[in-house]
């Protein structure tokens, strides 16, 4: 965490100094906004927290509810989300209060007496070390709280505008604020009052029944039938020994439960399978009572009993596998002729079962993908064409998710006798672990992802996948740290220069590259506006092959030690060496001749280049930087 | 973190449900209080945060300042303090914002050109793994903020009463509130107004010039002369390569600097030696200007320069080695005839240099020692005699501290030519590292610490030292955790039952002990009042020698799985197995026949016993429990 460099800050350093629109932020929703976010679920809150880091942009978020979410909804937090929370600065806090999922157990009908369930197998979570972050379970409400805190503590001082129901929108071709949005007050004394807002961009984060989606003519397509579960968050007495461990439980007659222990040591959630919902169900399944859910759970758990003492929340969660074909308002035939003005994210685009614990997670990644792009375009860093990449990139991810979830759901719904062998379910779970952990997303070559011509220079940073952190040693303070964790969600591009073997400052490709980055008119850094800190748009870090003791920080080129803030202080925290016994060049398969790794603001690897490939580096950024070479 | 067990809590689980005096806490200082704490420094705030966990006790804290501390004072946080913060629930947050001290460098006059300082040596901090917690640097103000947050979020909803200046007190022999305290309003509209408060106990945490100390007739004795340093917290440009590493810098002519990098990446502190203050100085040294301090610093740093751009805080910190002979109001000749009513802590009892970074840390441990004792006596758990142990235990610690600090200061003040060899200073630093890390405190046998008859059953838990955590595997949720970190600062005694080798629940000494603990009238647990949870006073945990997979939690005796809260939910989080490859029985030298380790609420090891020594266990607690056997 960096602070004090604009002068001493007394108090919580997480509260950033207000700037731009945050200095005098109007309480009332203004008539014209740059970005209007609809919905304060995980997708909407992440985008809000991200755009709040761009204080010159007026971002508002409207939410139908009168206040914060209090209960229910999703609770599974994959490691990729925790990694994202780290970038937003609250990982350590949410980790401290969440349930840590370290093992999943599989229960099935006993061989001797199939009417009794028995523990069939145990699967260690992330046995292969996919991530340094844990897999957590914590209520969605708390995730939203943390994002809300980031947003309000940001320079923009963003807070959600509760009690506004989005009705419809119209994209006009007029003026600076071409999207005309109709809202209605849904809470408070003036409930029912209509209000028109004009926006440059609208982001529909309004969930599965999205009206934003409807207003841009998108529809969810997919399975006709839904699958229903009774979901309950309860406090109970039970003799089931694994009540504090995640379990998939299958009973002899096909009933199944997904048991999710929850934060705090006592609460747990059960998803009790209520089966496929026939098309002519007409909502009957939704009338399943909590008593029925509890009774069903007890049947499945036999010989164990679950004596529910307090019900925190329950619901019938009914959802099919559905997906829209586009995530913005540009029709296929118009793609390339105009840029999108309206986007949809999360459940508004894709719905699927809760069994793989993906809903909240994928929605946040939709938001993470879109947030910085809007920021860069609205700030004038990047051309509007950048916005086309959102739908292209995320629609594929959603498609993969739905395919995966179908497999997983089918597997979970199988009757015991249908399995090829008793461990088929857990084998599948273990084999596919990287997917639900959130690390299978890999963007294909595009404006934002280079082809793999130089992948061999950095085999441990697959192009298009998220930058997998590894440990390095910070020279200035001798701290062994995770390199990836030094990248916060501040909307900046990252250029990691993994140096060749020469001594810092000696004549070498690294030193030449440093010179070019600092001075060449084609360097992406040259696009940074005068008056901003040298590292305002690009965070350039260098990692030498030496240990920190062997690096003379005074010899390190200036571009890796930018001057920042009003006092022009030297930022020394961008210069690293390797950790003894945990050399990042080895763990990430980095060329000893050095390599440049370019990472997007949302943490995905965008480009890998030799140290000498300055032309290619310049060319990569040309279409991404508005002020550059035009 | 445990929560939800009294029903679902929406929002931050760190905010506990208000109870007792917290339900309707008066804003105004009441006329009668159980405990009056004077001073909101580290000692006072820790006691406040601790007593706030006892909501039936009326605790108020008066502070002369009109509001929170904003700047300056101490900044070195030893690992023992971070361990303490962990118990109070904010370690992960303060770690995230603090500077992490991982290495200390020693600079001295160059051999060729003594006028230039050169880096002489590097010493890795905690090279031997004394603690699993880091050594931190962060402003004292932030430490106080975090304790304030704990206090206000506690059941008691305690907040400091700012703007009250303690004048004097008088211990009368009358009534329930025998201490008569005179306060004066020191801020706000009614500044200057006097107020009388009656208290059961007063704790003077009012720093080096303590008026509470004066009012109980204690005086600081020690060195006549003080040592003075110019201290500055600054933002600067410099070519000194180790500016972000803690350094001891000695120049050729005897000038010396202690450089402390600070939180946030840019700020640093320098202690610039101003030498011994002659008795006839009459405050002249205190007039040293910031310009003079900066000039002196630049002289010492030659050939490097420090161009100060912004001064956050500066001061002349002048202090001698002084100590009081008692930490409460009971004169030596009266010890044993009456219990103390007034206590002093921290700088009010002991002052010493800042060089070993101890001031804030030892003061907090004074507070941690006293807080629970007051809580237990006032709640009626323990007899008043418990309070005698505070002065006895802490006075020795302070004495050791002062001795250590004298050695360290003398060493730091030596001229280069006076050293036996060039690495004498760093050798001393490395050799004595456990002391400044805060782990050398070892209480001697007393009411609270048994003799070492059974120390050999648990060689890794030295009696009288703080319980050094090690990893275990929690059976119910398969989490590998630090056992010590499961003990929060909730004022409870801990009884760790390290089991013999038998299977859980099988006939064995462990099972017999469990039975005795649960049922015997002599069991300490029997003292727990009816109506409270079974574990309200004693947190009893069991650690089996098996791995978690091999432990049937249903077979574990009930005393290790108490029923808690209004729903009588089973707390399963007290049952542990060993971690593969990191067996606590090995790492802590525990007998395979099992052993009971009793740990105090402030984390010190109080007793070690064989599983069968129930009589001894009962006898140990008899004088500590009021309701027991009397
Ligand atoms: C009742 C319920 C139960 C769920 N249970 C589970 C579960 O058990 N497990 C699981 O994994 N996932 C569950 N989910 C799904 C999971 O919560 C979603 O996948 C995740 O929240 C998606 O995030 P999102 O930001 O896309 O949308 P959401 O979290 O759905 O957020 C949409 C937000 O938009 C607001 N909104 C909607 N329409 C408007 C409007 N017209 N104007 C203004 N605001 C509007 C809503 O009030 C809501 O706050 C559940 C969802 C719901 C609604
Ligand atoms: C100006 C200053 C600079 C320091 N610099 C350093 C340093 O550089 N390095 C270092 O290690 N240590 C330093 N210290 C010492 C370090 O801060 C102490 O060791 C530590 O704070 C001791 O904690 P404490 O709780 O005992 O007392 P303190 O932190 O001193 O707290 C005492 C509190 O009591 C209040 N108080 C005093 N009298 C009254 C009264 N009559 N009525 C009501 N309230 C009262 C004070 O306002 C203060 O808040 C400094 C102390 C001071 C005062």
PDB file of C-alpha atoms in Angstrom, chain A residues 1 14 86 92 471-472 474 476-482 485-486 573, chain B residues 75 77 82 91-104 125 133-138 244-246 260-265:
ATOM      1  CA  UNK A   1       0.000   0.000   0.000  1.00  0.00           C
ATOM      2  CA  UNK A  14      -7.435   2.971   2.699  1.00  0.00           C
ATOM      3  CA  UNK A  86      -6.507  -8.492  -3.244  1.00  0.00           C
ATOM      4  CA  UNK A  92      -6.990 -10.110   3.942  1.00  0.00           C
ATOM      5  CA  UNK A 471       7.571 -14.365  -5.308  1.00  0.00           C
ATOM      6  CA  UNK A 472      10.263 -11.769  -5.794  1.00  0.00           C
ATOM      7  CA  UNK A 474      11.923  -6.023  -3.350  1.00  0.00           C
ATOM      8  CA  UNK A 476      14.679  -1.244  -1.484  1.00  0.00           C
ATOM      9  CA  UNK A 477      13.257  -2.870   1.631  1.00  0.00           C
ATOM     10  CA  UNK A 478      14.399  -6.484   1.206  1.00  0.00           C
ATOM     11  CA  UNK A 479      10.813  -7.758   1.463  1.00  0.00           C
ATOM     12  CA  UNK A 480      10.014 -11.070  -0.208  1.00  0.00           C
ATOM     13  CA  UNK A 481       6.662 -10.415  -1.845  1.00  0.00           C
ATOM     14  CA  UNK A 482       4.254 -11.736  -4.416  1.00  0.00           C
ATOM     15  CA  UNK A 485      -0.002  -8.590  -5.430  1.00  0.00           C
ATOM     16  CA  UNK A 486       1.774  -5.322  -6.095  1.00  0.00           C
ATOM     17  CA  UNK A 573       9.239  -0.073  -4.950  1.00  0.00           C
TER      18      UNK A 573
ATOM     19  CA  UNK B  75       6.314   3.275  15.502  1.00  0.00           C
ATOM     20  CA  UNK B  77       5.860  -2.989  16.459  1.00  0.00           C
ATOM     21  CA  UNK B  82       1.412  -8.317  16.244  1.00  0.00           C
ATOM     22  CA  UNK B  91      -3.434  -8.217  12.802  1.00  0.00           C
ATOM     23  CA  UNK B  92      -4.154  -8.843   9.137  1.00  0.00           C
ATOM     24  CA  UNK B  93      -5.302  -5.288   8.624  1.00  0.00           C
ATOM     25  CA  UNK B  94      -2.431  -3.544  10.333  1.00  0.00           C
ATOM     26  CA  UNK B  95       0.045  -5.892   8.646  1.00  0.00           C
ATOM     27  CA  UNK B  96      -1.391  -4.890   5.277  1.00  0.00           C
ATOM     28  CA  UNK B  97      -0.731  -1.203   5.846  1.00  0.00           C
ATOM     29  CA  UNK B  98       2.526  -1.334   7.815  1.00  0.00           C
ATOM     30  CA  UNK B  99       6.139  -1.410   6.748  1.00  0.00           C
ATOM     31  CA  UNK B 100       7.580  -4.922   7.097  1.00  0.00           C
ATOM     32  CA  UNK B 101      10.962  -5.021   8.686  1.00  0.00           C
ATOM     33  CA  UNK B 102      12.872  -7.951   7.241  1.00  0.00           C
ATOM     34  CA  UNK B 103      16.461  -6.761   7.395  1.00  0.00           C
ATOM     35  CA  UNK B 104      18.558  -4.248   9.262  1.00  0.00           C
ATOM     36  CA  UNK B 125      15.317  -9.877  11.050  1.00  0.00           C
ATOM     37  CA  UNK B 133       4.385 -12.837  12.842  1.00  0.00           C
ATOM     38  CA  UNK B 134       6.284 -10.063  11.103  1.00  0.00           C
ATOM     39  CA  UNK B 135       8.139  -7.175  12.658  1.00  0.00           C
ATOM     40  CA  UNK B 136       6.320  -4.011  11.645  1.00  0.00           C
ATOM     41  CA  UNK B 137       6.720  -0.278  11.580  1.00  0.00           C
ATOM     42  CA  UNK B 138       3.603   1.805  11.665  1.00  0.00           C
ATOM     43  CA  UNK B 244      13.777   1.961   2.699  1.00  0.00           C
ATOM     44  CA  UNK B 245      15.678  -0.383   5.015  1.00  0.00           C
ATOM     45  CA  UNK B 246      16.149   0.004   8.746  1.00  0.00           C
ATOM     46  CA  UNK B 260      13.340   3.683  10.284  1.00  0.00           C
ATOM     47  CA  UNK B 261      11.467   3.380   7.011  1.00  0.00           C
ATOM     48  CA  UNK B 262       7.777   3.893   7.523  1.00  0.00           C
ATOM     49  CA  UNK B 263       4.467   2.660   6.197  1.00  0.00           C
ATOM     50  CA  UNK B 264       3.271   3.768   2.771  1.00  0.00           C
ATOM     51  CA  UNK B 265       6.493   3.475   0.779  1.00  0.00           C
TER      52      UNK B 265
END
